[in-house]
């Protein structure tokens, strides 16, 4: 399940991932991100990944293509997880992203939220 909350005034979107992600959930998240980008030019995102069991193939492909075309529209990204492989993948992928990216353990969610909102 992918759920999210937006703070439109701040240009911040907070995601929670627990289990699998459907295409419909992903499409709703993309719509919210694009609205934030339209309003602010760039957004910041926080993803709390409690568990991840995969995503529908059509959502995965859209994620890859959307990410490539919008990577310069993200100012900061905080990944909050205790998963070692997600942390490693985030560090590996962050080298090609123009955004500032940081990984936090689940018990540091408040620190991640504060960091994502810093100017």
N, CA, C and O atoms as a GROMACS GRO file, in nm:
protein
  476
    1UNK      N    1   0.083  -0.117   0.000
    1UNK     CA    2   0.000   0.000   0.000
    1UNK      C    3   0.088   0.125   0.000
    1UNK      O    4   0.184   0.134   0.076
    2UNK      N    5   0.055   0.217  -0.085
    2UNK     CA    6   0.120   0.347  -0.091
    2UNK      C    7   0.016   0.451  -0.054
    2UNK      O    8  -0.089   0.463  -0.118
    3UNK      N    9   0.045   0.526   0.052
    3UNK     CA   10  -0.042   0.637   0.089
    3UNK      C   11   0.046   0.762   0.098
    3UNK      O   12   0.168   0.752   0.109
    4UNK      N   13  -0.017   0.877   0.094
    4UNK     CA   14   0.062   1.000   0.099
    4UNK      C   15  -0.022   1.113   0.154
    4UNK      O   16  -0.145   1.111   0.152
    5UNK      N   17   0.050   1.214   0.204
    5UNK     CA   18  -0.011   1.339   0.248
    5UNK      C   19   0.070   1.452   0.188
    5UNK      O   20   0.192   1.443   0.177
    6UNK      N   21   0.002   1.557   0.148
    6UNK     CA   22   0.072   1.671   0.091
    6UNK      C   23   0.062   1.791   0.184
    6UNK      O   24  -0.039   1.813   0.250
    7UNK      N   25   0.169   1.867   0.187
    7UNK     CA   26   0.169   1.998   0.250
    7UNK      C   27   0.192   2.095   0.136
    7UNK      O   28   0.305   2.133   0.107
    8UNK      N   29   0.083   2.133   0.072
    8UNK     CA   30   0.093   2.212  -0.050
    8UNK      C   31   0.161   2.346  -0.027
    8UNK      O   32   0.233   2.395  -0.114
    9UNK      N   33   0.139   2.406   0.088
    9UNK     CA   34   0.201   2.535   0.116
    9UNK      C   35   0.353   2.525   0.119
    9UNK      O   36   0.422   2.618   0.077
   10UNK      N   37   0.405   2.413   0.167
   10UNK     CA   38   0.550   2.394   0.177
   10UNK      C   39   0.609   2.322   0.056
   10UNK      O   40   0.731   2.318   0.042
   11UNK      N   41   0.526   2.266  -0.030
   11UNK     CA   42   0.577   2.190  -0.143
   11UNK      C   43   0.640   2.058  -0.101
   11UNK      O   44   0.739   2.015  -0.158
   12UNK      N   45   0.580   1.995  -0.001
   12UNK     CA   46   0.632   1.870   0.055
   12UNK      C   47   0.527   1.761   0.041
   12UNK      O   48   0.408   1.783   0.066
   13UNK      N   49   0.572   1.644   0.000
   13UNK     CA   50   0.485   1.527  -0.005
   13UNK      C   51   0.548   1.418   0.080
   13UNK      O   52   0.667   1.387   0.066
   14UNK      N   53   0.468   1.360   0.169
   14UNK     CA   54   0.515   1.251   0.255
   14UNK      C   55   0.443   1.123   0.216
   14UNK      O   56   0.320   1.116   0.215
   15UNK      N   57   0.522   1.022   0.184
   15UNK     CA   58   0.469   0.892   0.142
   15UNK      C   59   0.490   0.790   0.253
   15UNK      O   60   0.586   0.798   0.330
   16UNK      N   61   0.400   0.694   0.260
   16UNK     CA   62   0.417   0.577   0.346
   16UNK      C   63   0.398   0.454   0.258
   16UNK      O   64   0.299   0.442   0.186
   17UNK      N   65   0.495   0.364   0.265
   17UNK     CA   66   0.488   0.239   0.190
   17UNK      C   67   0.484   0.125   0.289
   17UNK      O   68   0.570   0.113   0.377
   18UNK      N   69   0.383   0.041   0.273
   18UNK     CA   70   0.371  -0.078   0.358
   18UNK      C   71   0.315  -0.189   0.271
   18UNK      O   72   0.194  -0.195   0.246
   19UNK      N   73   0.403  -0.278   0.225
   19UNK     CA   74   0.362  -0.387   0.138
   19UNK      C   75   0.382  -0.351  -0.008
   19UNK      O   76   0.482  -0.291  -0.045
   20UNK      N   77   0.284  -0.389  -0.091
   20UNK     CA   78   0.293  -0.368  -0.235
   20UNK      C   79   0.227  -0.240  -0.280
   20UNK      O   80   0.144  -0.183  -0.208
   21UNK      N   81   0.264  -0.194  -0.400
   21UNK     CA   82   0.211  -0.070  -0.455
   21UNK      C   83   0.136  -0.103  -0.584
   21UNK      O   84   0.189  -0.170  -0.673
   22UNK      N   85   0.012  -0.056  -0.593
   22UNK     CA   86  -0.068  -0.077  -0.714
   22UNK      C   87  -0.048   0.040  -0.810
   22UNK      O   88   0.002   0.146  -0.772
   23UNK      N   89  -0.086   0.021  -0.933
   23UNK     CA   90  -0.078   0.127  -1.033
   23UNK      C   91  -0.168   0.244  -0.993
   23UNK      O   92  -0.130   0.360  -1.009
   24UNK      N   93  -0.287   0.214  -0.943
   24UNK     CA   94  -0.379   0.321  -0.903
   24UNK      C   95  -0.319   0.406  -0.790
   24UNK      O   96  -0.330   0.529  -0.793
   25UNK      N   97  -0.257   0.343  -0.693
   25UNK     CA   98  -0.192   0.417  -0.584
   25UNK      C   99  -0.079   0.503  -0.638
   25UNK      O  100  -0.064   0.619  -0.600
   26UNK      N  101   0.000   0.445  -0.727
   26UNK     CA  102   0.112   0.519  -0.785
   26UNK      C  103   0.061   0.637  -0.867
   26UNK      O  104   0.116   0.747  -0.856
   27UNK      N  105  -0.042   0.616  -0.949
   27UNK     CA  106  -0.096   0.725  -1.031
   27UNK      C  107  -0.146   0.840  -0.945
   27UNK      O  108  -0.126   0.957  -0.980
   28UNK      N  109  -0.210   0.810  -0.833
   28UNK     CA  110  -0.258   0.916  -0.742
   28UNK      C  111  -0.140   0.994  -0.685
   28UNK      O  112  -0.147   1.116  -0.672
   29UNK      N  113  -0.032   0.925  -0.651
   29UNK     CA  114   0.086   0.992  -0.598
   29UNK      C  115   0.150   1.082  -0.703
   29UNK      O  116   0.191   1.193  -0.672
   30UNK      N  117   0.159   1.034  -0.826
   30UNK     CA  118   0.216   1.114  -0.935
   30UNK      C  119   0.133   1.240  -0.957
   30UNK      O  120   0.188   1.349  -0.977
   31UNK      N  121   0.003   1.226  -0.953
   31UNK     CA  122  -0.085   1.342  -0.970
   31UNK      C  123  -0.056   1.447  -0.862
   31UNK      O  124  -0.051   1.566  -0.891
   32UNK      N  125  -0.038   1.403  -0.738
   32UNK     CA  126  -0.008   1.496  -0.629
   32UNK      C  127   0.130   1.560  -0.647
   32UNK      O  128   0.147   1.679  -0.622
   33UNK      N  129   0.227   1.481  -0.691
   33UNK     CA  130   0.361   1.538  -0.714
   33UNK      C  131   0.358   1.640  -0.826
   33UNK      O  132   0.420   1.746  -0.815
   34UNK      N  133   0.287   1.610  -0.934
   34UNK     CA  134   0.281   1.704  -1.046
   34UNK      C  135   0.209   1.833  -1.006
   34UNK      O  136   0.244   1.940  -1.054
   35UNK      N  137   0.108   1.823  -0.921
   35UNK     CA  138   0.041   1.944  -0.872
   35UNK      C  139   0.138   2.029  -0.790
   35UNK      O  140   0.139   2.152  -0.802
   36UNK      N  141   0.218   1.964  -0.706
   36UNK     CA  142   0.318   2.037  -0.627
   36UNK      C  143   0.423   2.103  -0.715
   36UNK      O  144   0.463   2.216  -0.690
   37UNK      N  145   0.466   2.032  -0.818
   37UNK     CA  146   0.565   2.088  -0.911
   37UNK      C  147   0.505   2.206  -0.985
   37UNK      O  148   0.573   2.308  -1.003
   38UNK      N  149   0.381   2.196  -1.028
   38UNK     CA  150   0.315   2.306  -1.099
   38UNK      C  151   0.307   2.430  -1.011
   38UNK      O  152   0.321   2.542  -1.060
   39UNK      N  153   0.286   2.410  -0.883
   39UNK     CA  154   0.271   2.525  -0.792
   39UNK      C  155   0.406   2.583  -0.750
   39UNK      O  156   0.421   2.705  -0.743
   40UNK      N  157   0.506   2.496  -0.723
   40UNK     CA  158   0.632   2.540  -0.663
   40UNK      C  159   0.754   2.532  -0.755
   40UNK      O  160   0.858   2.589  -0.724
   41UNK      N  161   0.743   2.464  -0.866
   41UNK     CA  162   0.858   2.443  -0.954
   41UNK      C  163   0.937   2.319  -0.916
   41UNK      O  164   0.981   2.244  -1.003
   42UNK      N  165   0.955   2.298  -0.786
   42UNK     CA  166   1.022   2.180  -0.732
   42UNK      C  167   0.948   2.137  -0.606
   42UNK      O  168   0.881   2.217  -0.540
   43UNK      N  169   0.961   2.009  -0.573
   43UNK     CA  170   0.901   1.957  -0.450
   43UNK      C  171   1.009   1.889  -0.367
   43UNK      O  172   1.119   1.862  -0.415
   44UNK      N  173   0.975   1.863  -0.243
   44UNK     CA  174   1.056   1.779  -0.156
   44UNK      C  175   0.970   1.661  -0.116
   44UNK      O  176   0.849   1.675  -0.098
   45UNK      N  177   1.033   1.544  -0.102
   45UNK     CA  178   0.957   1.423  -0.073
   45UNK      C  179   1.020   1.346   0.041
   45UNK      O  180   1.142   1.337   0.053
   46UNK      N  181   0.934   1.291   0.124
   46UNK     CA  182   0.976   1.204   0.233
   46UNK      C  183   0.904   1.071   0.212
   46UNK      O  184   0.781   1.068   0.199
   47UNK      N  185   0.979   0.962   0.208
   47UNK     CA  186   0.918   0.830   0.192
   47UNK      C  187   0.952   0.745   0.313
   47UNK      O  188   1.068   0.711   0.335
   48UNK      N  189   0.850   0.710   0.390
   48UNK     CA  190   0.867   0.619   0.502
   48UNK      C  191   0.834   0.479   0.449
   48UNK      O  192   0.718   0.449   0.420
   49UNK      N  193   0.935   0.396   0.437
   49UNK     CA  194   0.917   0.262   0.382
   49UNK      C  195   0.925   0.163   0.496
   49UNK      O  196   1.033   0.122   0.538
   50UNK      N  197   0.808   0.125   0.545
   50UNK     CA  198   0.800   0.030   0.657
   50UNK      C  199   0.828  -0.111   0.609
   50UNK      O  200   0.899  -0.188   0.675
   51UNK      N  201   0.771  -0.145   0.494
   51UNK     CA  202   0.799  -0.273   0.428
   51UNK      C  203   0.767  -0.252   0.281
   51UNK      O  204   0.686  -0.166   0.246
   52UNK      N  205   0.831  -0.330   0.195
   52UNK     CA  206   0.808  -0.317   0.052
   52UNK      C  207   0.812  -0.455  -0.010
   52UNK      O  208   0.914  -0.524  -0.003
   53UNK      N  209   0.701  -0.495  -0.071
   53UNK     CA  210   0.694  -0.627  -0.132
   53UNK      C  211   0.685  -0.620  -0.283
   53UNK      O  212   0.664  -0.721  -0.350
   54UNK      N  213   0.701  -0.500  -0.339
   54UNK     CA  214   0.700  -0.484  -0.484
   54UNK      C  215   0.589  -0.392  -0.532
   54UNK      O  216   0.509  -0.341  -0.454
   55UNK      N  217   0.587  -0.374  -0.664
   55UNK     CA  218   0.484  -0.291  -0.724
   55UNK      C  219   0.440  -0.354  -0.856
   55UNK      O  220   0.514  -0.430  -0.918
   56UNK      N  221   0.320  -0.322  -0.897
   56UNK     CA  222   0.270  -0.371  -1.024
   56UNK      C  223   0.365  -0.327  -1.134
   56UNK      O  224   0.419  -0.217  -1.131
   57UNK      N  225   0.385  -0.414  -1.232
   57UNK     CA  226   0.481  -0.386  -1.339
   57UNK      C  227   0.452  -0.254  -1.410
   57UNK      O  228   0.545  -0.180  -1.440
   58UNK      N  229   0.326  -0.225  -1.437
   58UNK     CA  230   0.294  -0.099  -1.505
   58UNK      C  231   0.329   0.022  -1.419
   58UNK      O  232   0.366   0.126  -1.471
   59UNK      N  233   0.317   0.008  -1.287
   59UNK     CA  234   0.356   0.117  -1.197
   59UNK      C  235   0.508   0.132  -1.194
   59UNK      O  236   0.560   0.243  -1.191
   60UNK      N  237   0.578   0.020  -1.195
   60UNK     CA  238   0.725   0.024  -1.194
   60UNK      C  239   0.775   0.096  -1.319
   60UNK      O  240   0.861   0.183  -1.310
   61UNK      N  241   0.722   0.059  -1.435
   61UNK     CA  242   0.767   0.123  -1.558
   61UNK      C  243   0.736   0.272  -1.557
   61UNK      O  244   0.820   0.353  -1.600
   62UNK      N  245   0.618   0.311  -1.509
   62UNK     CA  246   0.585   0.453  -1.502
   62UNK      C  247   0.678   0.525  -1.405
   62UNK      O  248   0.717   0.639  -1.429
   63UNK      N  249   0.714   0.458  -1.294
   63UNK     CA  250   0.805   0.518  -1.197
   63UNK      C  251   0.940   0.547  -1.260
   63UNK      O  252   0.996   0.655  -1.240
   64UNK      N  253   0.992   0.454  -1.335
   64UNK     CA  254   1.121   0.474  -1.401
   64UNK      C  255   1.113   0.590  -1.500
   64UNK      O  256   1.197   0.679  -1.498
   65UNK      N  257   1.012   0.588  -1.587
   65UNK     CA  258   1.002   0.693  -1.689
   65UNK      C  259   0.970   0.828  -1.628
   65UNK      O  260   1.024   0.930  -1.673
   66UNK      N  261   0.884   0.834  -1.525
   66UNK     CA  262   0.852   0.960  -1.460
   66UNK      C  263   0.976   1.015  -1.390
   66UNK      O  264   1.004   1.135  -1.398
   67UNK      N  265   1.049   0.929  -1.322
   67UNK     CA  266   1.169   0.972  -1.252
   67UNK      C  267   1.273   1.033  -1.344
   67UNK      O  268   1.334   1.134  -1.311
   68UNK      N  269   1.293   0.972  -1.459
   68UNK     CA  270   1.392   1.023  -1.554
   68UNK      C  271   1.352   1.161  -1.606
   68UNK      O  272   1.437   1.249  -1.620
   69UNK      N  273   1.226   1.181  -1.633
   69UNK     CA  274   1.182   1.308  -1.690
   69UNK      C  275   1.158   1.418  -1.586
   69UNK      O  276   1.144   1.535  -1.621
   70UNK      N  277   1.154   1.380  -1.457
   70UNK     CA  278   1.125   1.479  -1.353
   70UNK      C  279   1.235   1.488  -1.246
   70UNK      O  280   1.215   1.554  -1.144
   71UNK      N  281   1.350   1.426  -1.269
   71UNK     CA  282   1.451   1.422  -1.163
   71UNK      C  283   1.500   1.560  -1.122
   71UNK      O  284   1.544   1.578  -1.008
   72UNK      N  285   1.493   1.656  -1.209
   72UNK     CA  286   1.536   1.792  -1.173
   72UNK      C  287   1.425   1.873  -1.106
   72UNK      O  288   1.443   1.992  -1.080
   73UNK      N  289   1.312   1.810  -1.079
   73UNK     CA  290   1.199   1.877  -1.014
   73UNK      C  291   1.188   1.843  -0.866
   73UNK      O  292   1.093   1.884  -0.799
   74UNK      N  293   1.286   1.768  -0.814
   74UNK     CA  294   1.286   1.731  -0.672
   74UNK      C  295   1.403   1.802  -0.605
   74UNK      O  296   1.518   1.787  -0.645
   75UNK      N  297   1.372   1.880  -0.503
   75UNK     CA  298   1.474   1.955  -0.430
   75UNK      C  299   1.546   1.867  -0.329
   75UNK      O  300   1.669   1.862  -0.325
   76UNK      N  301   1.468   1.796  -0.248
   76UNK     CA  302   1.521   1.706  -0.146
   76UNK      C  303   1.436   1.582  -0.138
   76UNK      O  304   1.315   1.585  -0.163
   77UNK      N  305   1.502   1.470  -0.103
   77UNK     CA  306   1.429   1.345  -0.082
   77UNK      C  307   1.487   1.277   0.040
   77UNK      O  308   1.608   1.255   0.050
   78UNK      N  309   1.399   1.243   0.133
   78UNK     CA  310   1.438   1.169   0.253
   78UNK      C  311   1.374   1.031   0.246
   78UNK      O  312   1.253   1.020   0.227
   79UNK      N  313   1.454   0.928   0.261
   79UNK     CA  314   1.406   0.791   0.263
   79UNK      C  315   1.421   0.741   0.406
   79UNK      O  316   1.531   0.742   0.461
   80UNK      N  317   1.311   0.698   0.465
   80UNK     CA  318   1.310   0.653   0.604
   80UNK      C  319   1.280   0.503   0.602
   80UNK      O  320   1.170   0.462   0.568
   81UNK      N  321   1.379   0.423   0.639
   81UNK     CA  322   1.364   0.278   0.630
   81UNK      C  323   1.466   0.207   0.717
   81UNK      O  324   1.571   0.262   0.750
   82UNK      N  325   1.434   0.085   0.754
   82UNK     CA  326   1.531  -0.002   0.821
   82UNK      C  327   1.578  -0.113   0.727
   82UNK      O  328   1.650  -0.203   0.769
   83UNK      N  329   1.537  -0.105   0.601
   83UNK     CA  330   1.574  -0.206   0.503
   83UNK      C  331   1.712  -0.176   0.444
   83UNK      O  332   1.734  -0.071   0.384
   84UNK      N  333   1.804  -0.268   0.463
   84UNK     CA  334   1.940  -0.249   0.414
   84UNK      C  335   1.948  -0.238   0.263
   84UNK      O  336   2.024  -0.157   0.210
   85UNK      N  337   1.870  -0.319   0.191
   85UNK     CA  338   1.880  -0.314   0.045
   85UNK      C  339   1.819  -0.186  -0.010
   85UNK      O  340   1.866  -0.135  -0.112
   86UNK      N  341   1.715  -0.131   0.055
   86UNK     CA  342   1.658  -0.004   0.009
   86UNK      C  343   1.757   0.109   0.037
   86UNK      O  344   1.773   0.200  -0.045
   87UNK      N  345   1.822   0.104   0.152
   87UNK     CA  346   1.923   0.205   0.182
   87UNK      C  347   2.036   0.201   0.080
   87UNK      O  348   2.077   0.305   0.030
   88UNK      N  349   2.086   0.082   0.048
   88UNK     CA  350   2.195   0.068  -0.049
   88UNK      C  351   2.151   0.115  -0.188
   88UNK      O  352   2.226   0.185  -0.255
   89UNK      N  353   2.031   0.079  -0.230
   89UNK     CA  354   1.981   0.122  -0.360
   89UNK      C  355   1.965   0.273  -0.366
   89UNK      O  356   1.991   0.336  -0.468
   90UNK      N  357   1.921   0.332  -0.255
   90UNK     CA  358   1.904   0.478  -0.249
   90UNK      C  359   2.039   0.546  -0.263
   90UNK      O  360   2.052   0.642  -0.339
   91UNK      N  361   2.139   0.499  -0.191
   91UNK     CA  362   2.273   0.558  -0.201
   91UNK      C  363   2.328   0.545  -0.342
   91UNK      O  364   2.386   0.639  -0.395
   92UNK      N  365   2.310   0.428  -0.402
   92UNK     CA  366   2.360   0.406  -0.539
   92UNK      C  367   2.291   0.497  -0.639
   92UNK      O  368   2.356   0.557  -0.724
   93UNK      N  369   2.160   0.509  -0.628
   93UNK     CA  370   2.085   0.592  -0.721
   93UNK      C  371   2.103   0.740  -0.701
   93UNK      O  372   2.088   0.818  -0.796
   94UNK      N  373   2.136   0.781  -0.581
   94UNK     CA  374   2.145   0.924  -0.551
   94UNK      C  375   2.262   0.991  -0.621
   94UNK      O  376   2.262   1.114  -0.634
   95UNK      N  377   2.360   0.916  -0.665
   95UNK     CA  378   2.476   0.978  -0.730
   95UNK      C  379   2.441   1.041  -0.864
   95UNK      O  380   2.514   1.128  -0.911
   96UNK      N  381   2.331   1.000  -0.926
   96UNK     CA  382   2.292   1.057  -1.054
   96UNK      C  383   2.179   1.159  -1.041
   96UNK      O  384   2.135   1.215  -1.141
   97UNK      N  385   2.133   1.182  -0.921
   97UNK     CA  386   2.021   1.274  -0.900
   97UNK      C  387   2.070   1.412  -0.860
   97UNK      O  388   2.163   1.425  -0.780
   98UNK      N  389   2.008   1.516  -0.914
   98UNK     CA  390   2.046   1.651  -0.872
   98UNK      C  391   1.992   1.688  -0.734
   98UNK      O  392   2.039   1.783  -0.673
   99UNK      N  393   1.895   1.614  -0.684
   99UNK     CA  394   1.835   1.642  -0.553
   99UNK      C  395   1.930   1.600  -0.441
   99UNK      O  396   2.013   1.510  -0.458
  100UNK      N  397   1.914   1.666  -0.326
  100UNK     CA  398   1.980   1.618  -0.206
  100UNK      C  399   1.901   1.498  -0.156
  100UNK      O  400   1.778   1.504  -0.146
  101UNK      N  401   1.970   1.389  -0.127
  101UNK     CA  402   1.903   1.266  -0.082
  101UNK      C  403   1.970   1.219   0.046
  101UNK      O  404   2.092   1.214   0.055
  102UNK      N  405   1.888   1.185   0.145
  102UNK     CA  406   1.938   1.132   0.272
  102UNK      C  407   1.854   1.014   0.314
  102UNK      O  408   1.733   1.011   0.289
  103UNK      N  409   1.917   0.917   0.378
  103UNK     CA  410   1.847   0.801   0.432
  103UNK      C  411   1.849   0.810   0.584
  103UNK      O  412   1.952   0.842   0.645
  104UNK      N  413   1.734   0.782   0.645
  104UNK     CA  414   1.720   0.784   0.790
  104UNK      C  415   1.661   0.650   0.834
  104UNK      O  416   1.581   0.592   0.761
  105UNK      N  417   1.699   0.601   0.953
  105UNK     CA  418   1.632   0.481   1.006
  105UNK      C  419   1.489   0.518   1.050
  105UNK      O  420   1.459   0.635   1.075
  106UNK      N  421   1.404   0.417   1.059
  106UNK     CA  422   1.263   0.442   1.095
  106UNK      C  423   1.246   0.519   1.225
  106UNK      O  424   1.155   0.600   1.238
  107UNK      N  425   1.334   0.495   1.322
  107UNK     CA  426   1.319   0.565   1.450
  107UNK      C  427   1.365   0.711   1.445
  107UNK      O  428   1.360   0.780   1.546
  108UNK      N  429   1.409   0.758   1.329
  108UNK     CA  430   1.447   0.899   1.312
  108UNK      C  431   1.354   0.972   1.215
  108UNK      O  432   1.395   1.066   1.145
  109UNK      N  433   1.229   0.928   1.212
  109UNK     CA  434   1.130   0.991   1.123
  109UNK      C  435   1.120   1.141   1.148
  109UNK      O  436   1.116   1.219   1.053
  110UNK      N  437   1.116   1.182   1.272
  110UNK     CA  438   1.104   1.325   1.305
  110UNK      C  439   1.221   1.405   1.250
  110UNK      O  440   1.203   1.516   1.201
  111UNK      N  441   1.342   1.349   1.258
  111UNK     CA  442   1.460   1.416   1.203
  111UNK      C  443   1.451   1.427   1.052
  111UNK      O  444   1.489   1.529   0.994
  112UNK      N  445   1.401   1.322   0.987
  112UNK     CA  446   1.384   1.325   0.842
  112UNK      C  447   1.282   1.432   0.802
  112UNK      O  448   1.303   1.506   0.706
  113UNK      N  449   1.174   1.440   0.875
  113UNK     CA  450   1.070   1.540   0.847
  113UNK      C  451   1.127   1.681   0.865
  113UNK      O  452   1.098   1.769   0.784
  114UNK      N  453   1.206   1.703   0.968
  114UNK     CA  454   1.266   1.835   0.989
  114UNK      C  455   1.364   1.868   0.877
  114UNK      O  456   1.365   1.980   0.827
  115UNK      N  457   1.446   1.771   0.837
  115UNK     CA  458   1.546   1.793   0.732
  115UNK      C  459   1.480   1.827   0.598
  115UNK      O  460   1.525   1.916   0.527
  116UNK      N  461   1.374   1.755   0.565
  116UNK     CA  462   1.308   1.774   0.436
  116UNK      C  463   1.248   1.915   0.424
  116UNK      O  464   1.231   1.966   0.313
  117UNK      N  465   1.218   1.976   0.537
  117UNK     CA  466   1.154   2.107   0.538
  117UNK      C  467   1.253   2.222   0.554
  117UNK      O  468   1.213   2.339   0.548
  118UNK      N  469   1.380   2.192   0.576
  118UNK     CA  470   1.480   2.298   0.589
  118UNK      C  471   1.491   2.377   0.458
  118UNK      O  472   1.475   2.322   0.349
  119UNK      N  473   1.518   2.502   0.470
  119UNK     CA  474   1.537   2.587   0.351
  119UNK      C  475   1.675   2.578   0.298
  119UNK      O  476   1.708   2.643   0.199
   0.00000   0.00000   0.00000
